[in-house]
Short mmCIF file of C-alpha atoms in Angstrom, two decimals:
data_model
loop_
_atom_site.label_atom_id
_atom_site.label_comp_id
_atom_site.label_asym_id
_atom_site.label_seq_id
_atom_site.Cartn_x
_atom_site.Cartn_y
_atom_site.Cartn_z
CA ASP A 1 69.61 265.47 9.95
CA GLN A 2 72.58 263.36 10.99
CA GLN A 3 74.24 262.00 7.89
CA VAL A 4 76.80 260.01 9.86
CA LYS A 5 75.75 258.11 12.95
CA GLN A 6 77.57 256.13 15.57
CA ASN A 7 74.80 254.44 17.49
CA SER A 8 76.94 253.12 20.32
CA PRO A 9 78.04 255.99 22.57
CA SER A 10 80.36 253.74 24.54
CA LEU A 11 82.13 250.41 24.42
CA SER A 12 84.01 248.51 27.10
CA VAL A 13 86.41 245.72 26.16
CA GLN A 14 89.02 243.61 27.88
CA GLU A 15 92.65 244.13 26.99
CA GLY A 16 93.73 241.74 24.25
CA ARG A 17 90.22 241.27 22.87
CA ILE A 18 88.75 242.81 19.75
CA SER A 19 87.04 246.21 19.73
CA ILE A 20 84.42 246.69 17.03
CA LEU A 21 83.10 250.18 16.38
CA ASN A 22 80.24 250.78 13.99
CA CYS A 23 79.20 253.70 11.86
CA ASP A 24 76.23 254.22 9.54
CA TYR A 25 75.70 256.91 6.94
CA THR A 26 72.81 258.07 4.83
CA ASN A 27 74.41 260.13 2.07
CA SER A 28 75.11 257.89 -0.92
CA MET A 29 77.44 260.55 -2.34
CA PHE A 30 80.04 259.93 0.36
CA ASP A 31 83.06 258.35 -1.29
CA TYR A 32 85.75 258.45 1.37
CA PHE A 33 85.59 257.40 5.00
CA LEU A 34 87.96 257.96 7.89
CA TRP A 35 88.37 257.01 11.51
CA TYR A 36 89.87 259.35 14.07
CA LYS A 37 90.87 258.84 17.67
CA LYS A 38 90.50 261.65 20.16
CA TYR A 39 91.65 262.19 23.72
CA PRO A 40 90.00 264.85 25.91
CA ALA A 41 91.13 268.41 25.22
CA GLU A 42 93.13 267.30 22.18
CA GLY A 43 92.55 267.34 18.45
CA PRO A 44 91.55 264.14 16.64
CA THR A 45 94.32 261.88 15.39
CA PHE A 46 93.91 260.19 12.03
CA LEU A 47 93.84 256.39 12.27
CA ILE A 48 92.79 254.81 9.03
CA SER A 49 90.68 255.52 5.98
CA ILE A 50 88.98 253.73 3.13
CA SER A 51 87.79 254.67 -0.30
CA SER A 52 84.35 253.69 -1.50
CA ILE A 53 85.90 251.50 -4.19
CA LYS A 54 87.27 249.18 -1.53
CA ASP A 55 85.60 247.08 1.13
CA LYS A 56 88.52 246.59 3.47
CA ASN A 57 91.67 248.40 4.52
CA GLU A 58 94.12 247.17 7.12
CA ASP A 59 96.90 248.96 8.98
CA GLY A 60 98.52 247.10 11.82
CA ARG A 61 95.97 246.47 14.56
CA PHE A 62 93.33 248.55 12.79
CA THR A 63 91.04 247.30 10.04
CA VAL A 64 88.19 249.22 8.48
CA PHE A 65 85.39 247.43 6.65
CA LEU A 66 82.98 249.15 4.30
CA ASN A 67 79.60 247.79 3.21
CA LYS A 68 78.35 250.24 0.62
CA SER A 69 75.03 248.56 0.03
CA ALA A 70 74.24 248.80 3.73
CA LYS A 71 75.88 252.22 4.07
CA HIS A 72 77.79 250.86 6.99
CA LEU A 73 81.42 250.83 8.06
CA SER A 74 83.19 249.40 11.02
CA LEU A 75 86.56 249.69 12.69
CA HIS A 76 88.16 246.62 14.23
CA ILE A 77 90.98 246.99 16.73
CA VAL A 78 92.76 243.80 17.62
CA PRO A 79 94.25 243.22 20.05
CA SER A 80 92.88 246.10 22.10
CA GLN A 81 95.32 247.85 24.41
CA PRO A 82 94.71 250.18 27.39
CA GLY A 83 96.21 253.03 25.38
CA ASP A 84 93.38 252.63 22.88
CA SER A 85 90.97 254.05 25.45
CA ALA A 86 89.66 257.22 23.79
CA VAL A 87 86.73 258.55 21.79
CA TYR A 88 86.61 257.32 18.20
CA PHE A 89 84.93 259.32 15.45
CA CYS A 90 84.05 258.12 12.01
CA ALA A 91 83.91 260.73 9.29
CA ALA A 92 82.83 260.79 5.68
CA SER A 93 83.43 263.06 2.74
CA ASP A 94 81.96 263.69 -0.66
CA GLY A 95 84.75 264.51 -3.06
CA ALA A 96 82.44 266.44 -5.32
CA ALA A 97 81.32 268.70 -2.50
CA GLY A 98 84.60 270.26 -1.47
CA ASN A 99 86.04 267.47 0.65
CA LYS A 100 84.37 268.59 3.84
CA LEU A 101 84.25 265.97 6.54
CA THR A 102 81.01 265.04 8.25
CA PHE A 103 81.58 263.46 11.64
CA GLY A 104 79.61 260.93 13.60
CA GLY A 105 78.82 261.51 17.25
CA GLY A 106 81.71 259.41 18.53
CA THR A 107 82.09 256.20 20.52
CA ARG A 108 83.94 256.19 23.81
CA VAL A 109 86.10 253.09 24.13
CA LEU A 110 87.39 251.84 27.44
CA VAL A 111 89.95 249.05 27.36
CA LYS A 112 90.23 247.35 30.72
CA PRO A 113 93.58 245.86 31.73
CA GLY B 1 102.15 262.05 9.35
CA ALA B 2 101.54 265.72 8.74
CA VAL B 3 101.73 268.06 11.72
CA VAL B 4 99.30 270.85 12.46
CA SER B 5 100.06 273.30 15.24
CA GLN B 6 97.31 275.31 16.92
CA HIS B 7 97.89 278.18 19.31
CA PRO B 8 96.92 279.05 21.99
CA SER B 9 95.74 275.86 23.61
CA TRP B 10 93.68 277.68 26.22
CA VAL B 11 92.49 281.25 26.46
CA ILE B 12 90.35 283.06 28.98
CA CYS B 13 89.00 286.45 28.04
CA LYS B 14 86.50 289.03 29.18
CA SER B 15 83.17 289.40 27.45
CA GLY B 16 83.37 291.87 24.57
CA THR B 17 87.01 291.26 23.71
CA SER B 18 88.32 289.55 20.59
CA VAL B 19 90.43 286.42 20.52
CA LYS B 20 92.66 285.20 17.72
CA ILE B 21 93.50 281.54 17.24
CA GLU B 22 96.29 280.44 14.89
CA CYS B 23 96.55 277.23 12.94
CA ARG B 24 99.78 276.29 11.17
CA SER B 25 100.73 273.38 8.99
CA LEU B 26 104.32 272.68 9.98
CA ASP B 27 105.65 270.31 7.34
CA PHE B 28 103.32 270.74 4.42
CA GLN B 29 101.46 273.40 2.53
CA ALA B 30 97.74 273.52 3.07
CA THR B 31 95.66 275.25 0.45
CA THR B 32 92.59 274.35 2.48
CA MET B 33 92.13 274.50 6.23
CA PHE B 34 89.01 273.86 8.25
CA TRP B 35 87.68 275.25 11.51
CA TYR B 36 85.52 273.16 13.81
CA ARG B 37 83.78 273.70 17.08
CA GLN B 38 83.08 271.02 19.64
CA PHE B 39 80.68 271.31 22.56
CA PRO B 40 81.10 269.01 25.56
CA LYS B 41 80.30 265.39 24.77
CA GLN B 42 79.29 266.28 21.23
CA SER B 43 80.77 265.76 17.83
CA LEU B 44 82.85 268.16 15.79
CA MET B 45 80.81 270.70 13.89
CA LEU B 46 82.37 272.31 10.85
CA MET B 47 82.24 276.09 11.07
CA ALA B 48 84.02 277.12 7.91
CA THR B 49 86.42 276.14 5.18
CA SER B 50 89.43 278.40 4.83
CA ASN B 51 90.95 278.75 1.39
CA GLU B 52 94.35 280.30 0.87
CA GLY B 53 94.10 283.63 -0.86
CA SER B 54 90.32 283.77 -0.97
CA LYS B 55 87.35 284.23 1.30
CA ALA B 56 86.35 281.50 3.70
CA THR B 57 83.22 279.46 3.10
CA TYR B 58 81.00 279.40 6.16
CA GLU B 59 78.54 276.70 7.12
CA GLN B 60 74.91 277.54 7.55
CA GLY B 61 74.22 279.27 10.82
CA VAL B 62 77.78 280.44 11.42
CA GLU B 63 78.11 284.22 11.61
CA LYS B 64 80.94 285.32 9.33
CA ASP B 65 81.22 288.69 11.05
CA LYS B 66 81.52 286.98 14.39
CA PHE B 67 84.10 284.42 13.36
CA LEU B 68 86.63 286.06 11.08
CA ILE B 69 88.87 283.72 9.14
CA ASN B 70 92.06 284.69 7.36
CA HIS B 71 94.19 282.31 5.33
CA ALA B 72 96.99 284.57 4.19
CA SER B 73 99.59 281.92 3.45
CA LEU B 74 99.81 278.26 2.57
CA THR B 75 100.79 277.38 6.13
CA LEU B 76 98.71 279.70 8.30
CA SER B 77 95.03 280.26 8.93
CA THR B 78 93.62 282.35 11.76
CA LEU B 79 90.22 282.41 13.41
CA THR B 80 89.25 285.57 15.26
CA VAL B 81 86.27 285.43 17.58
CA THR B 82 85.11 289.03 17.67
CA SER B 83 83.32 290.58 20.64
CA ALA B 84 83.29 287.26 22.42
CA HIS B 85 80.43 286.39 24.75
CA PRO B 86 80.03 283.54 27.23
CA GLU B 87 78.02 281.52 24.71
CA ASP B 88 81.11 281.48 22.48
CA SER B 89 82.94 279.45 25.09
CA SER B 90 83.82 276.19 23.42
CA PHE B 91 86.60 273.99 22.09
CA TYR B 92 87.78 275.17 18.68
CA ILE B 93 89.82 272.86 16.47
CA CYS B 94 91.47 273.48 13.13
CA SER B 95 92.51 270.99 10.51
CA ALA B 96 94.46 271.08 7.31
CA ARG B 97 94.46 268.94 4.24
CA ASP B 98 97.80 267.96 2.78
CA GLY B 99 97.44 268.86 -0.87
CA ARG B 100 100.38 266.67 -1.84
CA ILE B 101 98.36 263.51 -1.39
CA ALA B 102 95.26 262.60 -3.29
CA LYS B 103 93.49 261.16 -0.29
CA ASN B 104 91.16 263.52 1.55
CA ILE B 105 92.77 263.21 4.96
CA GLN B 106 92.55 266.12 7.34
CA TYR B 107 95.16 266.52 10.05
CA PHE B 108 94.04 268.28 13.20
CA GLY B 109 95.58 270.73 15.58
CA ALA B 110 95.41 270.15 19.32
CA GLY B 111 92.49 272.52 19.75
CA THR B 112 91.89 275.74 21.67
CA ARG B 113 89.67 275.93 24.68
CA LEU B 114 88.04 279.34 24.85
CA SER B 115 86.44 280.50 28.07
CA VAL B 116 84.64 283.84 27.96
CA LEU B 117 83.89 285.37 31.35
#
């Protein structure tokens, strides 16, 4: 039972354009959501997060949107750069359940120069 | 951001031997650390939650006698894969939560690739 899903395994985008990554969840108890970036053979790097009391959080080129009613969040990267090519994981946590993170399956992003 | 160091980055061992992996929070104290496992082209699967000064909490299906976790200090947690077998070959990653901030952000180590021959 996958509680966090990233339905697009891969995404290809031209440099300078917007990358939009999507993530859906089923557990209504999740109250905090995060996006991580991961290169092969490395640990994930934290990018941006959002609390369930907000619907948008922005940090530089990265913006995360949360639609609680749809149990959906998205990560926008604009403008996309070749160095953004990596696997992106969304993760969710339930503060009442020990703050464990549940990860989605990941989306591989390729930014073409 | 907070820095988590994981060592070794790569280890090759013979079947039946034990391997210890260290995870250190370098610039913050971590009362809680987490151990994950990642198979090729799959997501991160939480193995256990490591709590400083107490026993680790294992996820369903993870053998606690196989994967020994020790969190003896606020900056160090270790994972020991005991009597390793080829099926234990995987990428193991630790993370730590910075207790100084309210947000539940986990910072990850670089991971350890374990190859059991």
